[in-house]
Amino acid sequence: MKKAVWLAAAAALLALPAAAQTIKIGFITSYSGLNGNLGPYMERAVRLYTKLHEKELPRGVKIELLVRDDTGPNPDKAKQLAQELIVRDKVNLLAGVIFTPNALAIAPLATEAKVPFVIMNAGTSVITTRSPYIVRVSFTLWQSCYPLGQWAAKRFKTSYTMVSDFGPGHDCEDAFARAAKENGGQVVGSVRVPLQNPDFVPFIQRVKDAKPDALMVFVPAGKTATAVLKAFSELGLKSAGVKLIGPGDVTPDEELQGMGDVALGTFTVHHYSADAERPANKAFVAAWKKEYGANEVPDFLSAASWDGMDMIFQAIKQQKGKLDPDRTMEIFKNYKNANSPRGPISIDPETRDIVQNEYLREVRKVGGRLANVELETVGTAVKDPWKELQKKK
Ligand code: PHB
């Protein structure tokens, strides 16, 4: 070969990009059905994180997001979608999932196919025990409702609980009642309302007749939370002196402005508020507004999805773009971030659940807007209390 030709060939080779490596993420969330408005709050966070951090990926590595709508709490649909993503699309990871029944339906598939499954919302404690390939970056209801019960017992003599009748509702009811009892509080009644199409009025009327000092409510974030607040207002509970309290799901940041002043004074315990003053949160919210508009705010589903992507990026970077499922799970189990928008977080390697702070918040008006204002940290580095209690048994 003549020298010039050889040089040209070598130059062409050098100019070739490294073999392109695509990480496929099967992203399942809800865009329709019950609280279908929530899906975009997760997807936007995943896309924004990817856009801002893509350049940190090993050379030639690309992320492909395969987005699917599970149509709300619909385990059959979720299972079918996960199956297709695993078998046909050959995804490296599964992620997303708002609703507990859907996460439980996907769990055995993740185990069988050895596909790591990053849960970015579904909060029933038991979920992570259903597959060694599940890791959860969101929360458990025990994490918020247990400290809420401790706090409420000191402040109110009597309380009533009202929860949606499915996994996370049952967990919240149990956690709150246990903590209240342990601290001398009295739960005078509890009701479970249907998850789909609940008519809150008769249930809230029952609560009104019982005259508790506080009503503790868990319903899924999204439009259901707004509906509960409206019913609470229409029946005049506030003026009857009943204080509304709950995990942060009842005053989610994305619903707050639409709820109106009825939300004012609601006390909640949760791990994320769009109005938190932490610099990492300010930066997150500013990036969100820049990308999606000045009136847009992320919510707790966005925060979990953002952190989940940070964890996924770590696994990709540490493995130089070639994901091995077991190695990926090891990296996930050791994930830590001192500077998440919600404060310091880590994954508990024993349970694969998130460890995070819990904050007491009150809905107040700040600069003419409703805000979940963080008042104090009621739990530091909280592990899922339900799993901690199981260990003691
Ligand atoms: C769940 O199904 O686990 C779930 C859904 C919505 C929430 C919290 C938990 O706000």
Tab-separated table of C-alpha atoms and ligand atoms in Angstrom:
chain	number	residue	atom	x	y	z
A	1	MET	CA	0.000	0.000	0.000
A	2	LYS	CA	1.299	3.412	-0.909
A	3	LYS	CA	2.101	5.575	2.095
A	4	ALA	CA	-0.496	8.273	1.237
A	5	VAL	CA	-3.277	5.716	0.835
A	6	TRP	CA	-2.284	4.012	4.062
A	7	LEU	CA	-2.313	7.343	5.888
A	8	ALA	CA	-5.745	8.198	4.515
A	9	ALA	CA	-7.105	4.820	5.620
A	10	ALA	CA	-5.621	5.237	9.106
A	11	ALA	CA	-7.069	8.740	9.363
A	12	ALA	CA	-10.508	7.462	8.354
A	13	LEU	CA	-10.298	4.746	11.016
A	14	LEU	CA	-9.310	7.210	13.684
A	15	ALA	CA	-12.208	9.454	12.735
A	16	LEU	CA	-14.699	6.625	13.306
A	17	PRO	CA	-16.626	7.017	16.532
A	18	ALA	CA	-16.170	4.331	19.184
A	19	ALA	CA	-18.652	1.503	18.631
A	20	ALA	CA	-21.999	3.086	19.528
A	21	GLN	CA	-23.542	1.624	22.631
A	22	THR	CA	-27.205	2.253	23.354
A	23	ILE	CA	-28.630	1.807	26.842
A	24	LYS	CA	-32.318	1.050	26.490
A	25	ILE	CA	-34.565	2.071	29.361
A	26	GLY	CA	-38.147	0.795	29.366
A	27	PHE	CA	-39.971	3.651	31.056
A	28	ILE	CA	-43.477	2.825	32.268
A	29	THR	CA	-45.733	5.450	33.812
A	30	SER	CA	-49.301	6.763	33.590
A	31	TYR	CA	-50.475	9.215	30.924
A	32	SER	CA	-54.135	8.215	31.028
A	33	GLY	CA	-56.619	6.756	33.485
A	34	LEU	CA	-56.550	7.657	37.191
A	35	ASN	CA	-54.151	10.583	37.750
A	36	GLY	CA	-52.776	10.283	34.231
A	37	ASN	CA	-51.594	13.883	34.616
A	38	LEU	CA	-48.672	12.581	36.712
A	39	GLY	CA	-46.736	10.686	34.017
A	40	PRO	CA	-45.251	13.800	32.394
A	41	TYR	CA	-43.844	14.947	35.760
A	42	MET	CA	-41.693	11.828	35.766
A	43	GLU	CA	-40.797	11.768	32.083
A	44	ARG	CA	-39.821	15.430	32.047
A	45	ALA	CA	-37.403	14.846	34.936
A	46	VAL	CA	-35.813	11.861	33.188
A	47	ARG	CA	-35.426	13.791	29.924
A	48	LEU	CA	-34.092	16.903	31.623
A	49	TYR	CA	-31.503	14.968	33.637
A	50	THR	CA	-30.395	13.157	30.496
A	51	LYS	CA	-30.143	16.361	28.481
A	52	LEU	CA	-28.057	18.129	31.132
A	53	HIS	CA	-25.742	15.190	31.880
A	54	GLU	CA	-25.426	13.327	28.554
A	55	LYS	CA	-21.940	14.714	28.041
A	56	GLU	CA	-20.711	12.828	31.134
A	57	LEU	CA	-21.526	9.464	29.559
A	58	PRO	CA	-18.640	7.334	28.249
A	59	ARG	CA	-17.826	8.120	24.623
A	60	GLY	CA	-20.295	6.635	22.146
A	61	VAL	CA	-22.870	5.724	24.812
A	62	LYS	CA	-26.436	6.855	24.153
A	63	ILE	CA	-29.594	6.534	26.191
A	64	GLU	CA	-32.788	5.425	24.508
A	65	LEU	CA	-36.001	5.919	26.465
A	66	LEU	CA	-38.849	3.597	25.470
A	67	VAL	CA	-41.897	5.304	26.991
A	68	ARG	CA	-45.084	3.333	27.712
A	69	ASP	CA	-48.479	4.281	29.214
A	70	ASP	CA	-49.751	1.768	31.790
A	71	THR	CA	-53.119	3.632	31.896
A	72	GLY	CA	-53.191	4.085	35.699
A	73	PRO	CA	-53.465	1.339	38.327
A	74	ASN	CA	-53.708	-1.541	35.853
A	75	PRO	CA	-51.449	-4.500	36.707
A	76	ASP	CA	-52.364	-6.555	33.622
A	77	LYS	CA	-51.427	-3.727	31.292
A	78	ALA	CA	-48.212	-2.992	33.213
A	79	LYS	CA	-47.183	-6.638	33.043
A	80	GLN	CA	-47.860	-6.833	29.312
A	81	LEU	CA	-45.823	-3.674	28.666
A	82	ALA	CA	-42.897	-4.891	30.774
A	83	GLN	CA	-42.958	-8.262	29.015
A	84	GLU	CA	-42.792	-6.602	25.578
A	85	LEU	CA	-40.042	-4.250	26.675
A	86	ILE	CA	-37.978	-7.150	27.991
A	87	VAL	CA	-38.583	-9.750	25.279
A	88	ARG	CA	-39.068	-7.721	22.115
A	89	ASP	CA	-37.191	-4.495	22.802
A	90	LYS	CA	-34.480	-6.090	24.940
A	91	VAL	CA	-34.258	-3.212	27.390
A	92	ASN	CA	-31.303	-3.040	29.800
A	93	LEU	CA	-33.396	-1.477	32.554
A	94	LEU	CA	-36.996	-0.930	33.561
A	95	ALA	CA	-37.930	2.315	35.328
A	96	GLY	CA	-40.853	4.520	36.379
A	97	VAL	CA	-44.183	3.128	37.698
A	98	ILE	CA	-46.523	5.212	39.798
A	99	PHE	CA	-48.864	2.550	41.149
A	100	THR	CA	-48.138	-0.290	43.562
A	101	PRO	CA	-50.292	-2.964	41.833
A	102	ASN	CA	-48.327	-2.333	38.616
A	103	ALA	CA	-44.949	-2.589	40.346
A	104	LEU	CA	-45.995	-5.862	41.993
A	105	ALA	CA	-47.088	-7.262	38.607
A	106	ILE	CA	-43.738	-6.393	37.013
A	107	ALA	CA	-41.560	-7.738	39.874
A	108	PRO	CA	-41.487	-11.427	38.840
A	109	LEU	CA	-40.590	-10.464	35.247
A	110	ALA	CA	-37.614	-8.428	36.454
A	111	THR	CA	-36.413	-11.444	38.456
A	112	GLU	CA	-36.879	-13.948	35.659
A	113	ALA	CA	-35.167	-11.808	33.010
A	114	LYS	CA	-32.577	-10.298	35.396
A	115	VAL	CA	-33.538	-6.780	34.376
A	116	PRO	CA	-32.869	-4.140	37.047
A	117	PHE	CA	-36.088	-2.261	37.815
A	118	VAL	CA	-35.791	1.274	39.220
A	119	ILE	CA	-39.028	2.251	40.965
A	120	MET	CA	-39.547	5.999	40.765
A	121	ASN	CA	-42.811	6.211	42.696
A	122	ALA	CA	-44.826	3.162	43.894
A	123	GLY	CA	-44.569	3.296	47.692
A	124	THR	CA	-45.967	0.175	49.385
A	125	SER	CA	-43.245	-1.188	51.653
A	126	VAL	CA	-43.424	-4.814	50.535
A	127	ILE	CA	-42.620	-4.099	46.860
A	128	THR	CA	-38.827	-4.276	47.155
A	129	THR	CA	-39.056	-7.722	48.785
A	130	ARG	CA	-40.669	-9.110	45.632
A	131	SER	CA	-37.533	-9.088	43.463
A	132	PRO	CA	-33.789	-8.807	44.075
A	133	TYR	CA	-33.692	-6.740	40.857
A	134	ILE	CA	-35.863	-3.959	42.293
A	135	VAL	CA	-34.386	-0.779	43.729
A	136	ARG	CA	-36.598	2.088	44.900
A	137	VAL	CA	-35.554	5.750	44.693
A	138	SER	CA	-38.904	7.246	45.735
A	139	PHE	CA	-40.268	6.587	49.260
A	140	THR	CA	-42.415	4.276	51.300
A	141	LEU	CA	-45.648	5.431	52.903
A	142	TRP	CA	-44.267	4.179	56.220
A	143	GLN	CA	-41.430	6.710	55.839
A	144	SER	CA	-43.858	9.643	55.893
A	145	CYS	CA	-46.909	8.341	57.798
A	146	TYR	CA	-44.965	6.959	60.766
A	147	PRO	CA	-43.237	10.263	61.703
A	148	LEU	CA	-46.518	12.023	60.896
A	149	GLY	CA	-48.249	9.846	63.513
A	150	GLN	CA	-45.536	10.614	66.072
A	151	TRP	CA	-45.866	14.335	65.475
A	152	ALA	CA	-49.701	14.269	65.422
A	153	ALA	CA	-49.950	12.375	68.720
A	154	LYS	CA	-48.197	15.239	70.477
A	155	ARG	CA	-50.363	17.895	68.921
A	156	PHE	CA	-53.870	16.393	68.672
A	157	LYS	CA	-55.788	14.313	71.212
A	158	THR	CA	-57.909	12.509	68.654
A	159	SER	CA	-57.550	11.756	64.986
A	160	TYR	CA	-59.429	9.921	62.264
A	161	THR	CA	-57.816	8.297	59.227
A	162	MET	CA	-59.123	8.112	55.670
A	163	VAL	CA	-57.089	6.285	53.024
A	164	SER	CA	-57.479	4.928	49.503
A	165	ASP	CA	-58.223	1.229	49.723
A	166	PHE	CA	-55.032	-0.276	48.262
A	167	GLY	CA	-51.462	-1.049	49.318
A	168	PRO	CA	-50.036	2.413	50.036
A	169	GLY	CA	-53.270	3.459	51.801
A	170	HIS	CA	-53.170	0.409	54.066
A	171	ASP	CA	-49.485	1.075	54.838
A	172	CYS	CA	-50.138	4.707	55.702
A	173	GLU	CA	-53.108	3.817	57.914
A	174	ASP	CA	-51.067	1.166	59.792
A	175	ALA	CA	-47.978	3.357	60.162
A	176	PHE	CA	-49.937	6.372	61.406
A	177	ALA	CA	-52.043	4.344	63.869
A	178	ARG	CA	-49.006	2.559	65.283
A	179	ALA	CA	-47.008	5.742	65.761
A	180	ALA	CA	-49.991	7.585	67.263
A	181	LYS	CA	-50.643	4.776	69.740
A	182	GLU	CA	-46.983	4.527	70.735
A	183	ASN	CA	-47.047	8.228	71.550
A	184	GLY	CA	-50.336	8.400	73.439
A	185	GLY	CA	-52.534	9.608	70.589
A	186	GLN	CA	-55.984	8.199	69.917
A	187	VAL	CA	-57.269	7.169	66.485
A	188	VAL	CA	-61.047	7.314	66.923
A	189	GLY	CA	-62.009	5.958	63.526
A	190	SER	CA	-60.673	4.893	60.155
A	191	VAL	CA	-62.253	4.590	56.722
A	192	ARG	CA	-60.980	3.212	53.450
A	193	VAL	CA	-62.326	4.772	50.270
A	194	PRO	CA	-62.323	3.165	46.812
A	195	LEU	CA	-59.230	3.978	44.756
A	196	GLN	CA	-61.205	4.604	41.564
A	197	ASN	CA	-63.991	7.224	41.389
A	198	PRO	CA	-64.361	7.788	45.097
A	199	ASP	CA	-67.216	9.954	46.313
A	200	PHE	CA	-65.548	11.467	49.354
A	201	VAL	CA	-68.644	13.274	50.640
A	202	PRO	CA	-70.292	10.432	52.648
A	203	PHE	CA	-66.940	9.427	54.162
A	204	ILE	CA	-66.036	12.956	55.146
A	205	GLN	CA	-69.531	13.464	56.581
A	206	ARG	CA	-68.880	10.480	58.843
A	207	VAL	CA	-65.630	12.066	59.967
A	208	LYS	CA	-67.371	15.377	60.614
A	209	ASP	CA	-69.916	13.657	62.861
A	210	ALA	CA	-67.089	12.044	64.876
A	211	LYS	CA	-65.484	15.489	65.489
A	212	PRO	CA	-61.829	14.425	65.714
A	213	ASP	CA	-59.116	17.049	66.224
A	214	ALA	CA	-57.401	15.945	63.018
A	215	LEU	CA	-58.214	14.028	59.850
A	216	MET	CA	-55.242	12.142	58.398
A	217	VAL	CA	-55.705	11.485	54.685
A	218	PHE	CA	-53.758	9.460	52.154
A	219	VAL	CA	-54.926	9.405	48.545
A	220	PRO	CA	-52.677	9.140	45.495
A	221	ALA	CA	-51.155	12.447	44.397
A	222	GLY	CA	-52.678	14.107	41.342
A	223	LYS	CA	-56.333	14.875	40.717
A	224	THR	CA	-57.518	12.605	43.545
A	225	ALA	CA	-55.721	14.844	46.048
A	226	THR	CA	-57.491	17.937	44.686
A	227	ALA	CA	-60.864	16.146	44.861
A	228	VAL	CA	-60.349	15.294	48.534
A	229	LEU	CA	-59.403	18.868	49.423
A	230	LYS	CA	-62.506	20.179	47.618
A	231	ALA	CA	-64.805	17.779	49.499
A	232	PHE	CA	-63.136	18.743	52.780
A	233	SER	CA	-63.856	22.386	52.025
A	234	GLU	CA	-67.436	21.853	50.808
A	235	LEU	CA	-68.423	20.020	53.971
A	236	GLY	CA	-66.950	22.779	56.130
A	237	LEU	CA	-64.504	20.646	58.078
A	238	LYS	CA	-62.077	23.465	58.431
A	239	SER	CA	-64.654	25.704	60.093
A	240	ALA	CA	-65.765	22.740	62.249
A	241	GLY	CA	-62.214	22.776	63.665
A	242	VAL	CA	-60.920	19.553	62.090
A	243	LYS	CA	-57.297	19.899	61.005
A	244	LEU	CA	-56.307	18.194	57.762
A	245	ILE	CA	-52.987	16.340	57.882
A	246	GLY	CA	-51.328	13.667	55.744
A	247	PRO	CA	-48.260	12.495	53.896
A	248	GLY	CA	-47.161	14.926	51.152
A	249	ASP	CA	-49.269	13.036	48.611
A	250	VAL	CA	-52.317	15.122	49.628
A	251	THR	CA	-50.721	18.478	48.758
A	252	PRO	CA	-48.460	17.607	45.823
A	253	ASP	CA	-46.655	20.584	44.329
A	254	GLU	CA	-48.186	20.095	40.889
A	255	GLU	CA	-51.757	20.369	42.257
A	256	LEU	CA	-51.244	23.067	44.841
A	257	GLN	CA	-52.151	26.177	42.817
A	258	GLY	CA	-55.299	24.484	41.493
A	259	MET	CA	-56.428	23.501	44.990
A	260	GLY	CA	-56.765	27.090	46.092
A	261	ASP	CA	-56.896	28.479	49.604
A	262	VAL	CA	-58.622	25.412	51.036
A	263	ALA	CA	-55.151	23.831	51.127
A	264	LEU	CA	-53.794	26.578	53.401
A	265	GLY	CA	-52.773	25.328	56.826
A	266	THR	CA	-52.589	21.654	55.842
A	267	PHE	CA	-49.724	19.956	57.669
A	268	THR	CA	-47.905	17.170	55.892
A	269	VAL	CA	-44.773	15.100	56.333
A	270	HIS	CA	-42.767	14.335	53.190
A	271	HIS	CA	-39.294	14.153	51.689
A	272	TYR	CA	-39.651	16.674	48.860
A	273	SER	CA	-41.071	20.157	48.378
A	274	ALA	CA	-40.537	22.273	45.250
A	275	ASP	CA	-40.232	25.242	47.616
A	276	ALA	CA	-37.417	23.770	49.730
A	277	GLU	CA	-34.558	26.214	50.199
A	278	ARG	CA	-31.679	23.756	49.671
A	279	PRO	CA	-29.306	25.028	46.956
A	280	ALA	CA	-29.529	21.707	45.083
A	281	ASN	CA	-33.303	22.108	44.987
A	282	LYS	CA	-33.119	25.724	43.866
A	283	ALA	CA	-30.866	24.649	41.003
A	284	PHE	CA	-33.209	21.779	40.097
A	285	VAL	CA	-36.301	24.012	40.078
A	286	ALA	CA	-34.472	26.704	38.070
A	287	ALA	CA	-33.404	24.145	35.440
A	288	TRP	CA	-36.999	22.877	35.307
A	289	LYS	CA	-38.438	26.363	34.768
A	290	LYS	CA	-35.848	27.153	32.122
A	291	GLU	CA	-36.736	24.006	30.217
A	292	TYR	CA	-40.495	23.854	30.697
A	293	GLY	CA	-41.659	27.412	31.473
A	294	ALA	CA	-41.622	29.938	34.314
A	295	ASN	CA	-44.919	28.719	35.795
A	296	GLU	CA	-43.957	25.051	35.837
A	297	VAL	CA	-42.740	23.260	38.970
A	298	PRO	CA	-41.472	19.740	39.562
A	299	ASP	CA	-43.172	17.549	42.183
A	300	PHE	CA	-42.046	14.604	44.317
A	301	LEU	CA	-42.458	12.225	41.392
A	302	SER	CA	-40.117	14.458	39.392
A	303	ALA	CA	-37.565	14.527	42.226
A	304	ALA	CA	-37.510	10.713	42.430
A	305	SER	CA	-37.191	10.379	38.657
A	306	TRP	CA	-34.349	12.914	38.620
A	307	ASP	CA	-32.465	11.085	41.378
A	308	GLY	CA	-33.218	7.741	39.721
A	309	MET	CA	-31.530	8.938	36.540
A	310	ASP	CA	-28.536	10.113	38.549
A	311	MET	CA	-28.244	6.591	39.967
A	312	ILE	CA	-28.609	5.020	36.509
A	313	PHE	CA	-25.926	7.362	35.137
A	314	GLN	CA	-23.542	6.228	37.899
A	315	ALA	CA	-24.062	2.598	36.904
A	316	ILE	CA	-23.466	3.398	33.224
A	317	LYS	CA	-20.342	5.434	33.949
A	318	GLN	CA	-18.836	2.901	36.336
A	319	GLN	CA	-19.346	0.082	33.817
A	320	LYS	CA	-18.135	2.185	30.898
A	321	GLY	CA	-21.423	1.801	29.076
A	322	LYS	CA	-21.728	-2.010	29.208
A	323	LEU	CA	-24.370	-2.936	31.740
A	324	ASP	CA	-24.225	-6.241	33.563
A	325	PRO	CA	-27.440	-6.681	35.593
A	326	ASP	CA	-25.816	-7.999	38.770
A	327	ARG	CA	-23.036	-5.446	38.739
A	328	THR	CA	-25.647	-2.751	38.096
A	329	MET	CA	-27.600	-3.870	41.169
A	330	GLU	CA	-24.417	-3.752	43.281
A	331	ILE	CA	-23.783	-0.171	42.143
A	332	PHE	CA	-27.413	0.758	42.853
A	333	LYS	CA	-27.207	-0.754	46.356
A	334	ASN	CA	-24.233	1.456	47.163
A	335	TYR	CA	-25.653	4.624	45.645
A	336	LYS	CA	-25.341	7.813	47.698
A	337	ASN	CA	-25.976	11.461	46.945
A	338	ALA	CA	-25.292	14.039	49.659
A	339	ASN	CA	-26.786	16.719	47.485
A	340	SER	CA	-30.116	15.611	46.046
A	341	PRO	CA	-32.867	18.249	45.670
A	342	ARG	CA	-34.515	16.532	48.663
A	343	GLY	CA	-31.353	16.551	50.809
A	344	PRO	CA	-28.935	13.680	51.454
A	345	ILE	CA	-30.110	10.309	50.114
A	346	SER	CA	-28.738	6.801	49.803
A	347	ILE	CA	-29.908	3.295	49.002
A	348	ASP	CA	-30.010	0.860	51.923
A	349	PRO	CA	-27.974	-2.060	50.520
A	350	GLU	CA	-29.886	-4.535	52.660
A	351	THR	CA	-33.389	-3.616	51.458
A	352	ARG	CA	-32.700	-1.701	48.199
A	353	ASP	CA	-34.977	1.073	49.511
A	354	ILE	CA	-34.236	4.783	49.683
A	355	VAL	CA	-32.902	6.364	52.909
A	356	GLN	CA	-33.868	10.041	53.239
A	357	ASN	CA	-34.960	12.856	55.526
A	358	GLU	CA	-38.594	13.577	56.284
A	359	TYR	CA	-39.742	17.165	56.718
A	360	LEU	CA	-42.780	18.620	58.455
A	361	ARG	CA	-44.385	21.136	56.096
A	362	GLU	CA	-47.325	23.512	56.140
A	363	VAL	CA	-49.143	24.907	53.128
A	364	ARG	CA	-48.653	28.663	53.246
A	365	LYS	CA	-48.822	31.555	50.840
A	366	VAL	CA	-45.399	32.688	49.711
A	367	GLY	CA	-45.250	35.597	47.263
A	368	GLY	CA	-48.909	35.079	46.320
A	369	ARG	CA	-48.437	31.376	45.544
A	370	LEU	CA	-49.286	28.342	47.660
A	371	ALA	CA	-46.215	26.489	48.866
A	372	ASN	CA	-45.323	23.424	50.936
A	373	VAL	CA	-43.072	25.266	53.386
A	374	GLU	CA	-40.622	23.013	55.213
A	375	LEU	CA	-40.735	23.802	58.953
A	376	GLU	CA	-38.517	21.162	60.516
A	377	THR	CA	-36.782	17.863	59.848
A	378	VAL	CA	-38.802	15.245	61.721
A	379	GLY	CA	-36.698	12.297	60.580
A	380	THR	CA	-33.045	12.134	59.534
A	381	ALA	CA	-31.749	9.379	57.237
A	382	VAL	CA	-35.014	7.475	57.668
A	383	LYS	CA	-34.989	3.847	56.531
A	384	ASP	CA	-38.302	2.203	55.719
A	385	PRO	CA	-39.756	1.822	59.258
A	386	TRP	CA	-41.847	-1.198	58.224
A	387	LYS	CA	-38.736	-3.164	57.275
A	388	GLU	CA	-36.973	-2.054	60.453
A	389	LEU	CA	-39.926	-3.391	62.465
A	390	GLN	CA	-39.905	-6.710	60.564
A	391	LYS	CA	-36.260	-7.185	61.575
A	392	LYS	CA	-37.174	-6.896	65.248
A	393	LYS	CA	-39.867	-9.602	64.991
B	1	PHB	C1	-48.690	3.770	44.913
B	1	PHB	O1	-49.516	3.177	44.204
B	1	PHB	O2	-47.797	3.140	45.517
B	1	PHB	C2	-48.797	5.245	45.087
B	1	PHB	C3	-49.492	6.021	44.159
B	1	PHB	C4	-49.588	7.399	44.344
B	1	PHB	C5	-48.975	7.998	45.436
B	1	PHB	C6	-48.266	7.227	46.354
B	1	PHB	C7	-48.174	5.845	46.184
B	1	PHB	O3	-49.105	9.324	45.646
